Amino acid sequence: MPLAGRLAGGAALGLLLAAQAVAALEPISTAIAIGAASALTGYLSKDVYCRFAECCPKEQPLNASALKLELEEKLFGQHLATEVILKALTGFRNNKNPKKPLTLSLHGWAGTGKNFVSQIVAENLHSRGLKSNFVHLFVSTLHFPHEQQIKLYQVAG
């Protein structure tokens, strides 16, 4: 059980025991107080949980101008890639209800900066960058090494 659930359950149990100890309170006031305290505890415990674990709803907002500046400063000769990436990211982040996760497929010769760009994008989208639970980096030669199994890789994806 996650920490948030244990905290909420413990707080609710404590409130129930406290309610039993104070017999002078009327039942309706006690029920309202317990309900309000439980709702507040549930909200606060999720906030506390998200301080220690990565939570999806608390996404880092995209600062498109900072991302553009970083890409322009660190990438050389890749102005087309910068434009396409910025357009894809701002379009995705402006969509309040995307039907699919954001997927970027970067292509090019070795040493053109595909992994470098992936790192910059991940750091601008999530505070943990490439280590985020919401970022998955696949390198074709590492994750799909056998050319004769291309059909299997296509079906599995």
Coordinates of N, CA and C in Angstrom, one line a residue:
M1 N 0.9 -1.2 0.0 CA 0.0 0.0 0.0 C 0.9 1.2 0.0
P2 N 0.6 2.2 -0.9 CA 1.4 3.4 -0.9 C 1.4 4.2 0.4
L3 N 2.4 5.0 0.6 CA 2.5 5.8 1.8 C 1.2 6.7 2.0
A4 N 0.7 7.2 0.9 CA -0.5 8.1 1.0 C -1.7 7.3 1.6
G5 N -1.9 6.1 1.1 CA -3.0 5.3 1.7 C -2.8 5.0 3.1
R6 N -1.6 4.6 3.5 CA -1.4 4.3 5.0 C -1.6 5.6 5.8
L7 N -1.1 6.7 5.4 CA -1.3 7.9 6.1 C -2.8 8.3 6.3
A8 N -3.5 8.2 5.2 CA -4.9 8.5 5.2 C -5.7 7.5 6.1
G9 N -5.4 6.2 6.0 CA -6.0 5.2 6.8 C -5.7 5.4 8.3
G10 N -4.5 5.7 8.6 CA -4.1 6.0 10.0 C -4.8 7.2 10.6
A11 N -4.9 8.2 9.8 CA -5.5 9.5 10.2 C -7.0 9.2 10.5
A12 N -7.6 8.5 9.5 CA -9.1 8.2 9.7 C -9.3 7.4 10.9
L13 N -8.5 6.4 11.2 CA -8.6 5.5 12.4 C -8.5 6.4 13.6
G14 N -7.5 7.3 13.6 CA -7.3 8.2 14.8 C -8.5 9.0 15.0
L15 N -9.1 9.5 13.9 CA -10.3 10.4 14.1 C -11.5 9.6 14.6
L16 N -11.6 8.3 14.2 CA -12.7 7.5 14.7 C -12.5 7.2 16.2
L17 N -11.3 6.9 16.6 CA -11.0 6.6 18.0 C -11.3 7.9 18.8
A18 N -10.9 9.0 18.3 CA -11.1 10.3 19.0 C -12.6 10.6 19.1
A19 N -13.4 10.2 18.0 CA -14.8 10.4 18.1 C -15.5 9.5 19.1
Q20 N -15.0 8.3 19.3 CA -15.5 7.4 20.3 C -15.2 8.0 21.7
A21 N -14.1 8.6 21.9 CA -13.7 9.1 23.2 C -14.6 10.3 23.6
V22 N -15.0 11.1 22.6 CA -15.8 12.3 22.9 C -17.3 11.9 22.7
A23 N -17.9 11.4 23.7 CA -19.3 11.0 23.5 C -20.3 12.1 23.6
A24 N -19.9 13.3 24.0 CA -20.7 14.4 24.1 C -21.1 15.1 22.8
L25 N -20.4 14.8 21.7 CA -20.7 15.4 20.4 C -21.9 14.7 19.8
E26 N -22.7 15.4 19.1 CA -23.8 14.8 18.4 C -23.3 14.0 17.2
P27 N -24.0 13.0 16.7 CA -23.5 12.2 15.6 C -23.4 12.9 14.3
I28 N -24.2 13.9 14.0 CA -24.1 14.6 12.7 C -22.9 15.4 12.6
S29 N -22.6 16.2 13.7 CA -21.4 17.0 13.7 C -20.1 16.2 13.6
T30 N -20.1 15.0 14.4 CA -19.0 14.1 14.4 C -18.8 13.6 13.0
A31 N -19.8 13.2 12.3 CA -19.7 12.6 10.9 C -19.2 13.6 9.9
I32 N -19.7 14.9 10.0 CA -19.2 15.9 9.2 C -17.7 16.2 9.4
A33 N -17.3 16.3 10.7 CA -15.9 16.6 11.0 C -15.0 15.4 10.5
I34 N -15.5 14.2 10.7 CA -14.6 13.1 10.3 C -14.5 13.1 8.7
G35 N -15.7 13.3 8.1 CA -15.6 13.4 6.6 C -14.7 14.5 6.1
A36 N -14.8 15.7 6.7 CA -13.9 16.8 6.2 C -12.5 16.5 6.5
A37 N -12.2 15.9 7.7 CA -10.8 15.6 8.0 C -10.3 14.5 7.1
S38 N -11.1 13.5 6.8 CA -10.6 12.5 5.9 C -10.3 13.0 4.5
A39 N -11.2 13.9 4.0 CA -11.0 14.5 2.7 C -9.7 15.3 2.7
L40 N -9.5 16.1 3.7 CA -8.3 16.9 3.8 C -7.0 16.0 4.0
T41 N -7.1 15.0 4.8 CA -6.0 14.1 5.0 C -5.7 13.4 3.6
G42 N -6.7 12.9 2.9 CA -6.4 12.3 1.6 C -5.7 13.2 0.6
Y43 N -6.1 14.5 0.6 CA -5.5 15.5 -0.3 C -4.1 15.7 0.2
L44 N -3.9 16.0 1.5 CA -2.5 16.3 2.0 C -1.6 15.1 1.8
S45 N -2.1 13.9 2.0 CA -1.2 12.7 2.0 C -0.8 12.5 0.5
K46 N -1.6 12.8 -0.5 CA -1.2 12.7 -1.9 C -0.1 13.7 -2.2
D47 N -0.2 14.9 -1.6 CA 0.8 15.9 -1.8 C 2.1 15.5 -1.2
V48 N 2.0 14.9 0.0 CA 3.2 14.5 0.7 C 3.8 13.3 -0.1
Y49 N 3.0 12.4 -0.5 CA 3.5 11.3 -1.3 C 4.3 11.7 -2.6
C50 N 3.7 12.8 -3.3 CA 4.3 13.3 -4.5 C 5.6 14.0 -4.3
R51 N 5.8 14.4 -3.0 CA 7.1 15.0 -2.8 C 8.3 14.0 -2.8
F52 N 7.9 12.7 -2.5 CA 8.9 11.7 -2.5 C 8.9 10.8 -3.7
A53 N 7.8 10.8 -4.4 CA 7.7 9.9 -5.6 C 7.2 10.8 -6.7
E54 N 7.5 10.4 -7.9 CA 7.1 11.1 -9.1 C 5.6 10.9 -9.4
C55 N 4.9 11.9 -9.5 CA 3.4 11.8 -9.8 C 3.2 12.5 -11.1
C56 N 2.3 11.9 -11.9 CA 2.1 12.4 -13.2 C 1.3 13.7 -13.2
P57 N 0.2 13.9 -12.4 CA -0.5 15.1 -12.5 C 0.3 16.4 -12.2
K58 N 1.4 16.3 -11.5 CA 2.2 17.5 -11.2 C 3.3 17.7 -12.2
E59 N 2.9 17.6 -13.5 CA 4.0 17.8 -14.5 C 4.6 19.2 -14.5
Q60 N 5.8 19.2 -14.8 CA 6.5 20.4 -15.0 C 6.0 21.1 -16.2
P61 N 5.5 22.4 -16.1 CA 5.0 23.1 -17.3 C 6.1 23.3 -18.3
L62 N 5.8 23.2 -19.6 CA 6.7 23.4 -20.7 C 7.0 24.9 -20.9
N63 N 8.3 25.3 -20.7 CA 8.7 26.6 -21.0 C 9.3 26.6 -22.4
A64 N 8.5 26.9 -23.4 CA 8.9 26.7 -24.8 C 10.0 27.6 -25.2
S65 N 10.0 28.8 -24.6 CA 11.1 29.8 -25.0 C 12.4 29.3 -24.4
A66 N 12.4 28.7 -23.2 CA 13.7 28.2 -22.6 C 14.2 27.0 -23.3
L67 N 13.2 26.1 -23.7 CA 13.6 25.0 -24.5 C 14.2 25.4 -25.9
K68 N 13.6 26.4 -26.5 CA 14.1 26.9 -27.8 C 15.5 27.4 -27.6
L69 N 15.7 28.2 -26.6 CA 17.0 28.8 -26.3 C 18.0 27.7 -26.1
E70 N 17.7 26.7 -25.3 CA 18.6 25.7 -25.0 C 19.0 24.9 -26.2
L71 N 18.0 24.6 -27.0 CA 18.3 23.8 -28.3 C 19.2 24.6 -29.2
E72 N 18.9 25.9 -29.3 CA 19.7 26.8 -30.2 C 21.1 27.0 -29.7
E73 N 21.3 27.0 -28.4 CA 22.6 27.2 -27.9 C 23.4 25.9 -27.9
K74 N 22.8 24.7 -27.8 CA 23.5 23.5 -27.7 C 23.6 22.6 -29.0
L75 N 22.7 22.9 -29.9 CA 22.7 22.1 -31.2 C 23.3 23.0 -32.3
F76 N 24.1 22.4 -33.1 CA 24.7 23.2 -34.2 C 24.3 22.6 -35.5
G77 N 23.8 23.4 -36.4 CA 23.4 22.9 -37.7 C 22.1 22.1 -37.7
Q78 N 21.3 22.2 -36.7 CA 20.1 21.4 -36.6 C 18.9 22.3 -36.4
H79 N 18.8 23.4 -37.1 CA 17.7 24.3 -36.9 C 16.4 23.7 -37.3
L80 N 16.3 22.8 -38.3 CA 15.1 22.2 -38.7 C 14.6 21.3 -37.6
A81 N 15.5 20.5 -36.9 CA 15.1 19.7 -35.8 C 14.6 20.5 -34.7
T82 N 15.2 21.6 -34.4 CA 14.7 22.5 -33.3 C 13.3 22.9 -33.6
E83 N 13.0 23.4 -34.8 CA 11.7 23.8 -35.1 C 10.6 22.7 -35.0
V84 N 10.9 21.5 -35.6 CA 10.0 20.4 -35.5 C 9.7 20.0 -34.1
I85 N 10.8 19.9 -33.3 CA 10.6 19.4 -31.9 C 9.8 20.4 -31.1
L86 N 10.1 21.7 -31.3 CA 9.3 22.7 -30.6 C 7.8 22.7 -30.9
K87 N 7.6 22.5 -32.2 CA 6.2 22.5 -32.7 C 5.5 21.3 -32.1
A88 N 6.2 20.1 -32.1 CA 5.5 18.9 -31.6 C 5.3 19.0 -30.1
L89 N 6.2 19.5 -29.3 CA 6.1 19.6 -27.9 C 5.0 20.6 -27.5
T90 N 5.0 21.8 -28.1 CA 4.0 22.8 -27.7 C 2.6 22.3 -28.1
G91 N 2.5 21.7 -29.3 CA 1.2 21.2 -29.7 C 0.7 20.1 -28.8
F92 N 1.6 19.2 -28.3 CA 1.2 18.2 -27.4 C 0.8 18.8 -26.0
R93 N 1.6 19.7 -25.5 CA 1.3 20.3 -24.2 C 0.1 21.2 -24.2
N94 N -0.3 21.8 -25.4 CA -1.5 22.6 -25.5 C -2.7 21.8 -25.6
N95 N -2.6 20.5 -25.9 CA -3.8 19.6 -26.0 C -4.1 19.2 -24.6
K96 N -5.3 19.6 -24.1 CA -5.7 19.3 -22.7 C -6.0 17.8 -22.5
N97 N -6.4 17.1 -23.6 CA -6.7 15.7 -23.4 C -6.2 14.9 -24.6
P98 N -4.8 14.7 -24.6 CA -4.3 13.9 -25.7 C -4.7 12.4 -25.7
K99 N -4.9 11.9 -26.8 CA -5.3 10.5 -26.9 C -4.2 9.5 -26.8
K100 N -3.0 10.0 -27.2 CA -1.8 9.1 -27.2 C -0.7 9.8 -26.4
P101 N 0.3 9.1 -25.9 CA 1.5 9.7 -25.3 C 2.3 10.4 -26.4
L102 N 3.1 11.3 -26.0 CA 4.0 12.0 -26.9 C 5.1 11.0 -27.3
T103 N 5.3 10.9 -28.6 CA 6.4 10.0 -29.1 C 7.2 10.8 -30.1
L104 N 8.5 10.8 -29.9 CA 9.4 11.5 -30.9 C 10.3 10.4 -31.4
S105 N 10.4 10.4 -32.7 CA 11.3 9.4 -33.4 C 12.4 10.2 -34.1
L106 N 13.6 10.1 -33.6 CA 14.7 10.9 -34.1 C 15.6 10.0 -35.0
H107 N 15.9 10.5 -36.2 CA 16.7 9.7 -37.1 C 18.0 10.5 -37.5
G108 N 19.0 9.7 -37.8 CA 20.2 10.4 -38.3 C 21.4 9.5 -38.1
W109 N 22.5 9.9 -38.7 CA 23.8 9.2 -38.6 C 24.3 9.3 -37.1
A110 N 25.2 8.4 -36.8 CA 25.8 8.4 -35.5 C 26.5 9.7 -35.2
G111 N 26.3 10.2 -34.0 CA 27.0 11.5 -33.7 C 26.2 12.8 -34.0
T112 N 25.0 12.6 -34.5 CA 24.2 13.8 -34.9 C 23.5 14.5 -33.8
G113 N 23.4 13.8 -32.6 CA 22.8 14.4 -31.4 C 21.5 13.9 -31.1
K114 N 21.1 12.7 -31.5 CA 19.7 12.2 -31.2 C 19.5 12.0 -29.7
N115 N 20.5 11.3 -29.1 CA 20.4 11.1 -27.6 C 20.5 12.4 -26.9
F116 N 21.4 13.3 -27.4 CA 21.6 14.6 -26.7 C 20.3 15.4 -26.7
V117 N 19.6 15.4 -27.9 CA 18.3 16.1 -28.0 C 17.3 15.5 -27.1
S118 N 17.3 14.1 -27.0 CA 16.3 13.4 -26.2 C 16.5 13.9 -24.7
Q119 N 17.8 14.0 -24.3 CA 18.0 14.4 -22.9 C 17.5 15.8 -22.7
I120 N 17.8 16.7 -23.6 CA 17.3 18.1 -23.4 C 15.8 18.2 -23.3
V121 N 15.1 17.4 -24.2 CA 13.7 17.4 -24.2 C 13.1 16.8 -22.9
A122 N 13.7 15.7 -22.5 CA 13.2 15.1 -21.2 C 13.4 16.0 -20.0
E123 N 14.6 16.7 -20.0 CA 14.8 17.6 -18.9 C 13.9 18.8 -18.8
N124 N 13.4 19.2 -20.0 CA 12.4 20.3 -20.1 C 11.0 19.9 -19.8
L125 N 10.7 18.6 -20.0 CA 9.4 18.1 -19.7 C 9.2 17.5 -18.3
H126 N 10.2 16.9 -17.7 CA 10.1 16.3 -16.4 C 11.3 16.7 -15.6
S127 N 11.1 16.9 -14.3 CA 12.2 17.3 -13.4 C 13.3 16.2 -13.3
R128 N 12.9 15.0 -13.5 CA 13.9 13.9 -13.4 C 14.6 13.6 -14.7
G129 N 14.2 14.3 -15.8 CA 14.8 14.1 -17.1 C 14.6 12.7 -17.6
L130 N 15.7 12.1 -18.1 CA 15.7 10.7 -18.7 C 15.4 9.7 -17.6
K131 N 15.6 10.0 -16.3 CA 15.4 9.1 -15.2 C 13.9 9.1 -14.8
S132 N 13.1 9.9 -15.4 CA 11.7 10.0 -15.1 C 11.0 8.6 -15.4
N133 N 10.0 8.3 -14.6 CA 9.2 7.1 -14.9 C 8.3 7.3 -16.1
F134 N 8.2 8.5 -16.6 CA 7.3 8.8 -17.7 C 8.1 9.0 -19.0
V135 N 9.4 8.8 -19.0 CA 10.2 8.9 -20.2 C 10.9 7.6 -20.5
H136 N 10.8 7.1 -21.7 CA 11.4 5.9 -22.2 C 12.2 6.2 -23.4
L137 N 13.5 5.9 -23.3 CA 14.4 6.2 -24.5 C 14.8 4.8 -25.0
F138 N 14.5 4.6 -26.3 CA 14.8 3.4 -27.0 C 15.9 3.7 -28.0
V139 N 17.0 2.9 -28.0 CA 18.1 3.1 -29.0 C 18.0 1.8 -29.8
S140 N 17.8 2.0 -31.1 CA 17.5 0.8 -32.0 C 18.6 -0.2 -31.9
T141 N 19.9 0.2 -32.0 CA 20.9 -0.8 -32.0 C 21.0 -1.6 -30.6
L142 N 20.6 -0.9 -29.6 CA 20.6 -1.6 -28.2 C 19.3 -2.4 -27.9
H143 N 18.2 -1.8 -28.2 CA 16.9 -2.4 -27.8 C 16.4 -3.4 -28.9
F144 N 16.8 -3.2 -30.2 CA 16.3 -4.0 -31.3 C 17.5 -4.4 -32.1
P145 N 18.4 -5.2 -31.6 CA 19.7 -5.5 -32.2 C 19.7 -6.5 -33.4
H146 N 18.7 -7.3 -33.5 CA 18.7 -8.3 -34.5 C 17.8 -7.9 -35.8
E147 N 18.5 -7.6 -36.8 CA 17.8 -7.2 -38.1 C 16.9 -8.2 -38.6
Q148 N 17.2 -9.5 -38.4 CA 16.3 -10.6 -38.9 C 15.0 -10.7 -38.1
Q149 N 14.9 -10.0 -37.0 CA 13.7 -10.0 -36.2 C 12.8 -8.8 -36.3
I150 N 13.0 -8.0 -37.4 CA 12.3 -6.8 -37.6 C 10.8 -7.0 -37.5
K151 N 10.3 -8.0 -38.2 CA 8.8 -8.3 -38.2 C 8.3 -8.5 -36.7
L152 N 9.1 -9.2 -35.9 CA 8.7 -9.5 -34.5 C 8.7 -8.1 -33.7
Y153 N 9.7 -7.3 -34.0 CA 9.7 -6.0 -33.3 C 8.5 -5.1 -33.7
Q154 N 8.1 -5.2 -35.0 CA 7.0 -4.4 -35.4 C 5.7 -4.9 -34.8
V155 N 5.5 -6.2 -34.7 CA 4.3 -6.7 -34.1 C 4.2 -6.4 -32.6
A156 N 5.4 -6.6 -31.9 CA 5.4 -6.4 -30.5 C 5.1 -4.9 -30.1
G157 N 5.5 -4.0 -31.0 CA 5.3 -2.6 -30.7 C 3.9 -2.1 -30.9

